[in-house]
Coordinates of C-alpha atoms in Angstrom, one line a residue:
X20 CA 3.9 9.8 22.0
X21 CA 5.9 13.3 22.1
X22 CA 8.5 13.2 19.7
X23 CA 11.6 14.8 22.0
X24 CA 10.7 12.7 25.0
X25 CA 8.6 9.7 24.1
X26 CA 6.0 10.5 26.9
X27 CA 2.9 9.0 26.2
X28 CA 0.2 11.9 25.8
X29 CA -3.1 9.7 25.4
X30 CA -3.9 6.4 24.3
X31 CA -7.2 5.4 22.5
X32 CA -9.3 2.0 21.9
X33 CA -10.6 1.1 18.1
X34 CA -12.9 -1.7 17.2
X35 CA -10.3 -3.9 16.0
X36 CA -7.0 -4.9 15.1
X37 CA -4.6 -1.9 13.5
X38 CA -2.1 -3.7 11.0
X39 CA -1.2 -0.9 9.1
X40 CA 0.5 2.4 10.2
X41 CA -1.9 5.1 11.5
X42 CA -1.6 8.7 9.5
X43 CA -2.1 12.5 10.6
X44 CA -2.1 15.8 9.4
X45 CA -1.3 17.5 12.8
X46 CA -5.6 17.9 13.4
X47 CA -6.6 14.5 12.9
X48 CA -5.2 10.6 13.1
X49 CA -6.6 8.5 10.4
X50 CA -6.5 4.8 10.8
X51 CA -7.8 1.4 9.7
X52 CA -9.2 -1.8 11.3
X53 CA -9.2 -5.0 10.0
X54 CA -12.7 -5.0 10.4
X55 CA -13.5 -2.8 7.7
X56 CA -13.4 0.8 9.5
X57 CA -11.7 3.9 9.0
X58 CA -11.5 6.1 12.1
X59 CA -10.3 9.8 13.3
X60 CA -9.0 10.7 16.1
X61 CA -8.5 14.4 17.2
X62 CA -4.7 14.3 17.2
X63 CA -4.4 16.3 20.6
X64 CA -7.2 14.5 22.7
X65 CA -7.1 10.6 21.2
X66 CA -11.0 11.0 21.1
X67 CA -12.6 9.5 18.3
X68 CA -14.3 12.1 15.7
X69 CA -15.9 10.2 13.3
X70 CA -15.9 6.6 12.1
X71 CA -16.5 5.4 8.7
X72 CA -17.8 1.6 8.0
X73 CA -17.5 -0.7 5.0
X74 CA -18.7 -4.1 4.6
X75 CA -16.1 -7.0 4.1
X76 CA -16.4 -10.2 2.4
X77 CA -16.5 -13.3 4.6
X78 CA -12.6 -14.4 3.4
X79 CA -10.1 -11.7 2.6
X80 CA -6.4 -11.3 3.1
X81 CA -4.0 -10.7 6.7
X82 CA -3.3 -6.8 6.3
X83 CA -5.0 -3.2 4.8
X84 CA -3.3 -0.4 3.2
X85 CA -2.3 2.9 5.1
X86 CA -4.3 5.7 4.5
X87 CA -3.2 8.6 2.9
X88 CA -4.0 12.6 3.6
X89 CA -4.1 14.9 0.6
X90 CA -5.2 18.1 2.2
X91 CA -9.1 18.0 3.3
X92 CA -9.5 14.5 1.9
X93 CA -8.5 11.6 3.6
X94 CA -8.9 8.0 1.1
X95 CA -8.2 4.2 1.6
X96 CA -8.6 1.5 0.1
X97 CA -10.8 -2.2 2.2
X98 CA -11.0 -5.5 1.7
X99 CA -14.1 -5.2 -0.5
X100 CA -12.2 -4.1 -3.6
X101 CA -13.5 -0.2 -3.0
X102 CA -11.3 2.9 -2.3
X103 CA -13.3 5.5 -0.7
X104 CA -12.6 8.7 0.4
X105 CA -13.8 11.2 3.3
X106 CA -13.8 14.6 4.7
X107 CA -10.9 14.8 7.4
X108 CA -12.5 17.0 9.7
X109 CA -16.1 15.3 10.0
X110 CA -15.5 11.9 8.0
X111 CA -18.7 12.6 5.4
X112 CA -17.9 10.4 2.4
X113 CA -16.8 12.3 -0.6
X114 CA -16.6 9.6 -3.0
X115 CA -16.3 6.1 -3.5
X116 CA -14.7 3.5 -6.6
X117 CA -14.3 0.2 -7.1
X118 CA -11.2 -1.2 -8.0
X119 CA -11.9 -4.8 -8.4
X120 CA -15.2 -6.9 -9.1
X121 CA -15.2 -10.2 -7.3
X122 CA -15.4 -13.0 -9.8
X123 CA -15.7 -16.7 -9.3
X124 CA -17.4 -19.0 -7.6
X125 CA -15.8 -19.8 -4.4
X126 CA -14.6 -17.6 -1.7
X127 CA -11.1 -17.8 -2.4
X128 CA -11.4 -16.7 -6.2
X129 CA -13.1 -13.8 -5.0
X130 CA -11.1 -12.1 -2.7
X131 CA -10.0 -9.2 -4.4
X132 CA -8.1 -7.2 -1.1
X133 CA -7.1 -3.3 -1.5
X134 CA -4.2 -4.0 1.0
X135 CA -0.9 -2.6 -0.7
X136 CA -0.3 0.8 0.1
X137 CA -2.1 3.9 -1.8
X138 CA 0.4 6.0 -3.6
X139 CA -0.6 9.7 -3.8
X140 CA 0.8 11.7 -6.7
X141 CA -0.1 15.3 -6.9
X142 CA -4.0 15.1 -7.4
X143 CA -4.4 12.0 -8.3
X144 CA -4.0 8.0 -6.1
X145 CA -2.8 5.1 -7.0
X146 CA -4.2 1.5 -5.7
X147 CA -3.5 -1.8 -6.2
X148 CA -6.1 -5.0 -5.6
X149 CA -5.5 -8.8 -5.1
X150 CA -7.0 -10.9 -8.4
X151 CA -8.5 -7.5 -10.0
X152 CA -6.5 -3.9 -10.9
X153 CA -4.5 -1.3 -11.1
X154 CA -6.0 1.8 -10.8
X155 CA -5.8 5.7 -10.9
X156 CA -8.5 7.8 -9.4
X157 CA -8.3 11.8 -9.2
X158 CA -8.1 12.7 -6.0
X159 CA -11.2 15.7 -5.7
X160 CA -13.9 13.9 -7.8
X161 CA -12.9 10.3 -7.9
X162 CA -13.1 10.2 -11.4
X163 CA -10.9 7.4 -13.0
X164 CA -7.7 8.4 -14.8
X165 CA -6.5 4.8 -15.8
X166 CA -6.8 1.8 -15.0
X167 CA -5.0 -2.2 -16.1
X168 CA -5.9 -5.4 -14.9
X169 CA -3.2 -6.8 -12.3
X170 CA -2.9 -8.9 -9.2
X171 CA -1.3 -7.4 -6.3
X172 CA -1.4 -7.1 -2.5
X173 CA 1.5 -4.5 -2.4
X174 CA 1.9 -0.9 -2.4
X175 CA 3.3 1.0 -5.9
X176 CA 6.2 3.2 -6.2
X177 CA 7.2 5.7 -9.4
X178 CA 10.2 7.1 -10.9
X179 CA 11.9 8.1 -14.4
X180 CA 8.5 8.0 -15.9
X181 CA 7.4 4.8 -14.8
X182 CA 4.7 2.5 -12.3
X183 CA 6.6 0.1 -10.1
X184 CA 4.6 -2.7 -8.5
X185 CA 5.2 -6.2 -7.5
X186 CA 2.5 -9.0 -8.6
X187 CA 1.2 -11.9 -6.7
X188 CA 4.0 -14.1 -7.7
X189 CA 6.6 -11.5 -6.7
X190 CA 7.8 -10.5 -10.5
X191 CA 8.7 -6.9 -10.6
X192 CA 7.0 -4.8 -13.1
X193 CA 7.7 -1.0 -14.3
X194 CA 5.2 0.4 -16.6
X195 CA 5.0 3.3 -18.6
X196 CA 3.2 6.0 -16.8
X197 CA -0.8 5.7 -17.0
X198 CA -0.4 3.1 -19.8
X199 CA -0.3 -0.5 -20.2
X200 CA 3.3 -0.7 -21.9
X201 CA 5.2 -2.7 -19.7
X202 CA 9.0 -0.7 -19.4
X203 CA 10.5 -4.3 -18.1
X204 CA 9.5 -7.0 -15.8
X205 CA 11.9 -9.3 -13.4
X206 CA 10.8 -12.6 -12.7
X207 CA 14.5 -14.0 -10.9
X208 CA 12.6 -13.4 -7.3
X209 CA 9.6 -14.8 -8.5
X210 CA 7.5 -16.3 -4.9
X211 CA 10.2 -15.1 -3.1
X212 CA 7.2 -13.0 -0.9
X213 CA 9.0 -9.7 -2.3
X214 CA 7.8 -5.9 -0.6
X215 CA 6.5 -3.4 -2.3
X216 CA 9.0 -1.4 -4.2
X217 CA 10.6 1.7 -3.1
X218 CA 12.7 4.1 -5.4
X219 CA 16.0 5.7 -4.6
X220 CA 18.7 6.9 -7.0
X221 CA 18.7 5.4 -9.9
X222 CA 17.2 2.6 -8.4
X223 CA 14.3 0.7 -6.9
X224 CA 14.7 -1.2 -3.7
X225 CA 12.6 -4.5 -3.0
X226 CA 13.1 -7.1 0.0
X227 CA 12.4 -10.9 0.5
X228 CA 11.2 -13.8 3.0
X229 CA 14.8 -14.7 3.4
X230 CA 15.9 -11.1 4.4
X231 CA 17.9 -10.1 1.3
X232 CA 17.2 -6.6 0.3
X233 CA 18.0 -6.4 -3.4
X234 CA 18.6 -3.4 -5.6
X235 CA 17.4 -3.1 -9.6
X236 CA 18.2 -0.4 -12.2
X237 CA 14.9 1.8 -12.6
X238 CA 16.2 1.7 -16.6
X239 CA 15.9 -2.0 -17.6
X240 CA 15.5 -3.6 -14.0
X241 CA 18.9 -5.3 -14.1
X242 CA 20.1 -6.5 -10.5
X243 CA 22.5 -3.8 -9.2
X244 CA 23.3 -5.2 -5.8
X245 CA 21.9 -7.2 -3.0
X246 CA 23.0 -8.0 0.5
X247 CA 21.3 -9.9 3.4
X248 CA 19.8 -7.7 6.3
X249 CA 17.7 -10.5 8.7
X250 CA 18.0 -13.9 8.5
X251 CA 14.2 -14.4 9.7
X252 CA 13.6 -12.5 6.3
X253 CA 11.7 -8.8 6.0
X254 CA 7.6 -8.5 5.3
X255 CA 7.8 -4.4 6.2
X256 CA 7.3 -2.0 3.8
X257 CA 10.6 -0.7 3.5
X258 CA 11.0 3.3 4.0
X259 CA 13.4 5.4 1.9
X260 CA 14.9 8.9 2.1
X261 CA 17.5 10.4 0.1
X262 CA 20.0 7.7 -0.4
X263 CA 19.1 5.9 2.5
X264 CA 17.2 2.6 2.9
X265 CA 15.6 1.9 6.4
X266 CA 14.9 -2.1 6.9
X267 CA 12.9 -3.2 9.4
X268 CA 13.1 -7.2 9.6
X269 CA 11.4 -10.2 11.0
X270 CA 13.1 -10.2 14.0
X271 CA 12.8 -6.8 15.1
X272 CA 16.1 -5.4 13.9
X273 CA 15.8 -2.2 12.0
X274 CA 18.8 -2.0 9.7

């Protein structure tokens, strides 16, 4: 869509469902299907440019993490427990790591889903997996920087030094910078279906199924302030800039 008028300028067909937000670098859009694909699109035209396929277990989670552009490289993470990432311009792969290794013996104990958001910070990503890890991967080579064994389906956030993430029963973690010393950890909104955190401030921001958006102190993760935003209760990543918080909620109010 144009940005000043809203006019639609071209609309193009993928192989499947889109349940995370598409990304571009002004050349290309970069998106991913629920179906295990990562496609470009020339950002001017809407035609495709190149696709690039994973494989994906028979039973993984509803969602996928957003892509993320850090110059010529375009990476995301699939349902297979692998981050990959490409060339923007022609989609060759450039590298590829695994995040988790599926474990168990039945289908559900071995879902290990890359769906929370990648977190790109300076030359090096950040990605999170369901029942598997937490990982850090530079950016150029793929090489891995760090790594701790976590479950989570959310995206990461940093600030004052620290790794913010939300587990699989919603406690809210900070720790220490590409280590495993854990800073603090909230469990008072434990399977509360929190987001993925967002910093601001002094602060880092979460939301719940019940629509509260709740504020803790980035120092020691003591509850600052909270106040209800949707009633039908908030599953969007939230989005913040400067000292503002954007909420978009279940019922389709953005607050």
């Amino acid at each position: 869509l144009d940005q000043i008028s809203g006019r639609q300028l071209w609309k193009s067909s993928v192989t499947s469902e889109v349940v995370s937000a598409p990304q571009t670098n002004g050349a290309i859009v970069v998106l991913q299907t629920v179906d295990g694909k990562l496609i470009g699109l020339n950002a001017v035209t809407g035609e495709q440019a190149w696709i690039y396929e994973t494989t994906i277990p028979d039973l993984t989670l509803r969602g996928s993490s957003k892509p993320v552009i850090a110059g010529a490289v375009v990476i995301a993470g699939f349902a297979n427990g692998m981050v990959a990432a490409v060339n923007a311009s022609n989609g060759f792969l450039l590298w590829e790591e695994r995040v988790a290794i599926p474990q168990g013996r039945y289908d559900i104990e071995r879902v290990i889903d890359v769906d929370g958001d990648l977190l790109l910070v300076g030359n090096t990503v950040y990605a999170s997996s369901y029942q598997g890890n937490l990982m850090a991967f530079d950016v150029q080579s793929g090489r891995i920087v760090w790594g701790i064994e976590a479950s989570s389906y959310q995206g990461l956030a940093q600030g004052f030094g620290n790794l913010y993430y939300t587990n699989d029963e919603s406690h809210v973690i900070a720790l220490r910078n590409n280590t495993d010393e854990v800073v603090w950890e909230s469990n008072a909104l434990r399977l509360r279906s929190v987001t993925a955190p967002r910093t601001l401030g002094n602060y880092v921001a979460v939301a719940d199924f019940e629509g509260w958006l709740h504020l803790l102190s980035q120092v020691d993760g003591h509850f600052v302030s909270r106040v209800n935003v949707d009633g039908d209760g908030v599953r969007a990543p939230l989005v913040t800039d400067n000292d503002t918080i954007y909420v978009f909620g279940n019922s389709g109010q953005l607050t």
